[in-house]
PDB file of C-alpha atoms in Angstrom:
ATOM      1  CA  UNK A   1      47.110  15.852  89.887  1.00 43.00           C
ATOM      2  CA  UNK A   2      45.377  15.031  86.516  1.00 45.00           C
ATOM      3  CA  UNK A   3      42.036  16.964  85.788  1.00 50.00           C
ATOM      4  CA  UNK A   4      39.139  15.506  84.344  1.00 50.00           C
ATOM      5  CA  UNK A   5      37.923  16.982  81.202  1.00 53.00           C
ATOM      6  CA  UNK A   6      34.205  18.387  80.738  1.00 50.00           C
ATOM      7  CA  UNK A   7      33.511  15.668  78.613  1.00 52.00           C
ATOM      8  CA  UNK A   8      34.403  13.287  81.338  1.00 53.00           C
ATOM      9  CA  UNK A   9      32.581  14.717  83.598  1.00 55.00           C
ATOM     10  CA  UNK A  10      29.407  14.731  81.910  1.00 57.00           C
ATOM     11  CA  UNK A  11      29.858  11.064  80.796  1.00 59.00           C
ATOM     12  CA  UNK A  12      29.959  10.092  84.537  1.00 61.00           C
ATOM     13  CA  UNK A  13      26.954  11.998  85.382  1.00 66.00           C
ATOM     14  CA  UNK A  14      24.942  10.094  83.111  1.00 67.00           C
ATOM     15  CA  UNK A  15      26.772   6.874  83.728  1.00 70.00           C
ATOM     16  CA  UNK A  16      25.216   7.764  86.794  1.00 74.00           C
ATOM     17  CA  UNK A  17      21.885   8.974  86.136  1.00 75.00           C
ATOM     18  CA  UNK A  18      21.947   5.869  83.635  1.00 74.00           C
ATOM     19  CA  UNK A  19      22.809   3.699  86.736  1.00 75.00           C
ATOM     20  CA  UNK A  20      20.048   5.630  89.054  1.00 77.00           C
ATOM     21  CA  UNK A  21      17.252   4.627  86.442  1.00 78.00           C
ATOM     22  CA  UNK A  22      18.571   1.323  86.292  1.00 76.00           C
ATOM     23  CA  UNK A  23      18.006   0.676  90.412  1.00 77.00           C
ATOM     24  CA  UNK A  24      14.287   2.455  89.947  1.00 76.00           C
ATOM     25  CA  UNK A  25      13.407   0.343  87.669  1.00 76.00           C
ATOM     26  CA  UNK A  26      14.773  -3.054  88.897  1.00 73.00           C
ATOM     27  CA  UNK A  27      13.023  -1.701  92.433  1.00 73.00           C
ATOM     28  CA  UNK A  28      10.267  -0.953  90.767  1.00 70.00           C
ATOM     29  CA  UNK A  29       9.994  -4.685  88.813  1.00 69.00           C
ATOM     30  CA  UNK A  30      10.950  -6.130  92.177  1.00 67.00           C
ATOM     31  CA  UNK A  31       7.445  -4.496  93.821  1.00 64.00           C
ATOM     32  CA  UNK A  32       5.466  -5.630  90.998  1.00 63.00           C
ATOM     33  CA  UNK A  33       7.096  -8.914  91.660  1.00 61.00           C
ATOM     34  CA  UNK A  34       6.230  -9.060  95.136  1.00 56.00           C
ATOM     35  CA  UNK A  35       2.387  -7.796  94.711  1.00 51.00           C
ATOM     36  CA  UNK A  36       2.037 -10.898  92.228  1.00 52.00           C
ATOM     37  CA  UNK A  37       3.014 -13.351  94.743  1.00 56.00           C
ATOM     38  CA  UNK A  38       1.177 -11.924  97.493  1.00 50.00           C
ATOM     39  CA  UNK A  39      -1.880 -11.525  95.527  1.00 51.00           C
ATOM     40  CA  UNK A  40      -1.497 -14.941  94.468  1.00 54.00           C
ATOM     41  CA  UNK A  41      -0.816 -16.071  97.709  1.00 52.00           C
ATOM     42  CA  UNK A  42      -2.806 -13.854  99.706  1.00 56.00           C
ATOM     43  CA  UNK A  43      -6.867 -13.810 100.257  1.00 66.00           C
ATOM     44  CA  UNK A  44      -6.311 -10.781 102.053  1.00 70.00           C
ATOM     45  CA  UNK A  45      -7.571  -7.901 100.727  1.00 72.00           C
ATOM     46  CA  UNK A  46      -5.580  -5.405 102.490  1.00 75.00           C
ATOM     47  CA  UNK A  47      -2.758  -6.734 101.971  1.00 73.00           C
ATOM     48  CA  UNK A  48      -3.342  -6.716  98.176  1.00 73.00           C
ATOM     49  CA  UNK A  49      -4.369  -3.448  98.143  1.00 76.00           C
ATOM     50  CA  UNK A  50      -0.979  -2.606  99.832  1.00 78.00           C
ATOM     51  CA  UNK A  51       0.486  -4.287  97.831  1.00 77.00           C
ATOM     52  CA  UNK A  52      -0.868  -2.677  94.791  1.00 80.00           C
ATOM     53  CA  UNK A  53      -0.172   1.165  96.632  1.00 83.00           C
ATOM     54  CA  UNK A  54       3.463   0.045  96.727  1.00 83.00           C
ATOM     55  CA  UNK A  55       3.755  -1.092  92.997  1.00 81.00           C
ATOM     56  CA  UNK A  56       1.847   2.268  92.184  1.00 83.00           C
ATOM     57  CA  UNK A  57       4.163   4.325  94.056  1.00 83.00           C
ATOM     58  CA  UNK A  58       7.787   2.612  92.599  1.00 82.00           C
ATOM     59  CA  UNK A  59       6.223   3.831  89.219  1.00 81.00           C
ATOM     60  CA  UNK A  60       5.079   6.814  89.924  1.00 83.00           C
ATOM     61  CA  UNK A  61       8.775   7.132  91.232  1.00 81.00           C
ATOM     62  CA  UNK A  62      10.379   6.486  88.011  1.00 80.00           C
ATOM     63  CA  UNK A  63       8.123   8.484  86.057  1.00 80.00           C
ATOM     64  CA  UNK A  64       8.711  11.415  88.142  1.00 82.00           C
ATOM     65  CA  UNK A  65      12.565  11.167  87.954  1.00 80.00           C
ATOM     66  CA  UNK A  66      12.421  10.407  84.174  1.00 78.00           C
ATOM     67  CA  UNK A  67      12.961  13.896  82.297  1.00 76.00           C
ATOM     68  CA  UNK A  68      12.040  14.169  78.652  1.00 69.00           C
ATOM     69  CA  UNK A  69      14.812  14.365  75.675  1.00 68.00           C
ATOM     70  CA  UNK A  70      14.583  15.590  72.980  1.00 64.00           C
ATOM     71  CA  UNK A  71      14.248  12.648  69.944  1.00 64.00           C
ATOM     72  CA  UNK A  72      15.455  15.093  67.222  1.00 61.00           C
ATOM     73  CA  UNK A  73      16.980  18.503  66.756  1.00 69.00           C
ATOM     74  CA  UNK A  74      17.551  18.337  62.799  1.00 78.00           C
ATOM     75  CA  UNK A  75      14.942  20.722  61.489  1.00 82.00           C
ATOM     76  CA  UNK A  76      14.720  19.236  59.017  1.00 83.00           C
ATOM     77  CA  UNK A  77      13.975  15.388  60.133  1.00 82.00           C
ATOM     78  CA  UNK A  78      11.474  17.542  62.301  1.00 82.00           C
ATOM     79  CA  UNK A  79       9.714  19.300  59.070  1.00 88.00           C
ATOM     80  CA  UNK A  80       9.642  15.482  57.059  1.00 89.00           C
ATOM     81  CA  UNK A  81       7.924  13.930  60.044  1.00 88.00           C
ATOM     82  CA  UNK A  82       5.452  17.161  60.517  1.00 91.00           C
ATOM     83  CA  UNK A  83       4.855  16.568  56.730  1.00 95.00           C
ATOM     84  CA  UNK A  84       4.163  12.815  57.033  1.00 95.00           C
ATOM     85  CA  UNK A  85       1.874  13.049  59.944  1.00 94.00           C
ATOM     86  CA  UNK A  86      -0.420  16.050  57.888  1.00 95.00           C
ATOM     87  CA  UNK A  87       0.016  13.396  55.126  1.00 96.00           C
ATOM     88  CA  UNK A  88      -1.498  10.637  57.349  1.00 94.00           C
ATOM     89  CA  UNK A  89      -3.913  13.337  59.303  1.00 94.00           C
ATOM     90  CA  UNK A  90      -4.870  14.456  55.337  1.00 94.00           C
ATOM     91  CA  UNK A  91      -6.079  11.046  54.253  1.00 95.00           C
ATOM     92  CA  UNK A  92      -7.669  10.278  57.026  1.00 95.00           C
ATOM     93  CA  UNK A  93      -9.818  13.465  56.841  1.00 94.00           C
ATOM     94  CA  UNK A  94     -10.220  12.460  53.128  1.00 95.00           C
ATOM     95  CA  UNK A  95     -11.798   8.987  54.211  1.00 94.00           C
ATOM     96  CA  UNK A  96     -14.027   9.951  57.094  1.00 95.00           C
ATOM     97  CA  UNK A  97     -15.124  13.067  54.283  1.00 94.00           C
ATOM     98  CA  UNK A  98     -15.829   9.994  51.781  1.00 94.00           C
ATOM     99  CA  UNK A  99     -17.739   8.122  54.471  1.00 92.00           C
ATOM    100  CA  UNK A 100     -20.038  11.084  55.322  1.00 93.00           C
ATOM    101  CA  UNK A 101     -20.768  11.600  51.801  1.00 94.00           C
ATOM    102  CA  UNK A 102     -21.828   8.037  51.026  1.00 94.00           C
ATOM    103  CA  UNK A 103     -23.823   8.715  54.782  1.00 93.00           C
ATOM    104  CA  UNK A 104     -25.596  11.842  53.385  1.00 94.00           C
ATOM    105  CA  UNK A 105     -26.197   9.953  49.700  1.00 95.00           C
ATOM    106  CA  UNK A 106     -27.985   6.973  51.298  1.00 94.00           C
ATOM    107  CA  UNK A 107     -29.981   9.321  53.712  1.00 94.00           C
ATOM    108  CA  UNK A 108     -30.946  11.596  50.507  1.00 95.00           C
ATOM    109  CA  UNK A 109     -31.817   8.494  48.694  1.00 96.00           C
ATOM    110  CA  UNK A 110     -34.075   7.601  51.589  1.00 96.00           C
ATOM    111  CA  UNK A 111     -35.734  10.505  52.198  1.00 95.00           C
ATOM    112  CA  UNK A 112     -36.712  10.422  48.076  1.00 96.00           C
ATOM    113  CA  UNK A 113     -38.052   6.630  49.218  1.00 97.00           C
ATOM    114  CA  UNK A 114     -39.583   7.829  52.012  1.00 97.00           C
ATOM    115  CA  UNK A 115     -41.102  11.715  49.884  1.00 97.00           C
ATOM    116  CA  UNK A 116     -42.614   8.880  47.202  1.00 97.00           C
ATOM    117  CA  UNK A 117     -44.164   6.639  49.661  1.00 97.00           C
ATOM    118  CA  UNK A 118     -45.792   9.510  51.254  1.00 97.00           C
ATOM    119  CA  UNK A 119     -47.428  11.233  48.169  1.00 97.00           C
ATOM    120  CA  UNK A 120     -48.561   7.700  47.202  1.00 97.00           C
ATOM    121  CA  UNK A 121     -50.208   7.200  50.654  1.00 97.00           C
ATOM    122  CA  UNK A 122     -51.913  10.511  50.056  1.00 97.00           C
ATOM    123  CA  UNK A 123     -53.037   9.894  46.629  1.00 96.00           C
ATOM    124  CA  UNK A 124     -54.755   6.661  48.320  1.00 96.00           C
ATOM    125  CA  UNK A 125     -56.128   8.753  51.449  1.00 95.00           C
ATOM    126  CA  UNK A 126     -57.567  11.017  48.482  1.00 95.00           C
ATOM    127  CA  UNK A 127     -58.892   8.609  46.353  1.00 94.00           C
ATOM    128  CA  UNK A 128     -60.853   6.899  49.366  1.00 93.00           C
ATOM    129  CA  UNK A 129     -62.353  10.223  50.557  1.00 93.00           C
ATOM    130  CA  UNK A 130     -63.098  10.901  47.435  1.00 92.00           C
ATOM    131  CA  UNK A 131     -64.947   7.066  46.872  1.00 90.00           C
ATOM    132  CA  UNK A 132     -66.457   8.034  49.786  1.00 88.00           C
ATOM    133  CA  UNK A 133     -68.049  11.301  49.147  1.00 86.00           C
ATOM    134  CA  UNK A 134     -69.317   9.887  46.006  1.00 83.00           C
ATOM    135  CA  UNK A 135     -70.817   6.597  47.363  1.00 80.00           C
ATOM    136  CA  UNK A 136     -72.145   9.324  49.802  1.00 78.00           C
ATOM    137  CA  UNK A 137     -73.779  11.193  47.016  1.00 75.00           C
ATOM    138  CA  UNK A 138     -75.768   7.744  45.569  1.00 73.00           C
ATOM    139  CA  UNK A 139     -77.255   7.511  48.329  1.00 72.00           C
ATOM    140  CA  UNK A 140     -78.697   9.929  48.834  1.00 69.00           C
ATOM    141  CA  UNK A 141     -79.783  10.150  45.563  1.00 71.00           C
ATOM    142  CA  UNK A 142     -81.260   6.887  45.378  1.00 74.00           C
ATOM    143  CA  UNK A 143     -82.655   8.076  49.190  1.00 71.00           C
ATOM    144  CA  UNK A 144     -81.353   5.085  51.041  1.00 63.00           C
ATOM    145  CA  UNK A 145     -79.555   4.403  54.028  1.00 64.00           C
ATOM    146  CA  UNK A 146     -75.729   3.740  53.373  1.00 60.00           C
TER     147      UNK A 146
END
């Protein structure tokens, strides 16, 4: 009687795990398949809507019997990619800075606008208040209505 090796063993188990994904999925494309042509076909809403339940549920199927795996165990494959992606995260960070501080420049440079045309306005409101007070003051020196 000839033993199978460990090795053997755990190739056929995911030779068929492998082939149990395979039927999911081609089930799965199959219901998608079938809720296109019946919502194609079909002006009935229920129907569609069934349709569209059974689809849902064939993927919801393979996602739940889908198990994550590990991409990479080399630590040090691991520490390059963590060291790209701060890299990546870092410039980012560096543009959106840059793009608040041009923000915060144009806003400073419009409140000085802004500061400048208000004084000005104020010198004006001033100036006529004072015209005022002094036409005013004719007037009544010269004793005539203004």
């Amino acid at each position: 009687m000839e033993r199978e090796s460990p090795n053997s063993r755990s190739q056929h188990g995911a030779l068929d795990e492998l082939q149990d994904e395979l039927i999911q999925e081609v089930q799965n494309k199959l219901t998608l398949c079938d809720a296109r042509t019946l919502i194609q076909d079909s002006e009935n809403p229920l129907a569609v809507l069934l349709a569209r339940e059974r689809a849902l549920l064939a993927e919801l199927n393979v996602q739940k019997s889908r198990e994550p795996e590990l991409l990479l165990v080399n630590q040090e494959v691991l520490t390059s990619l963590g060291k790209q992606e701060l890299q990546n995260t870092d410039r980012q960070l560096e543009q959106m800075l840059s793009c608040v501080r041009a923000k915060k420049k144009s806003l400073h440079e419009q409140l000085e606008r802004e500061r400048k045309w208000l004084d000005e306005e104020r010198e004006i409101e001033t100036s006529l208040q004072q015209r005022e007070e002094d036409g005013q003051m004719v007037c009544l020196l010269q004793n005539s209505p203004c």
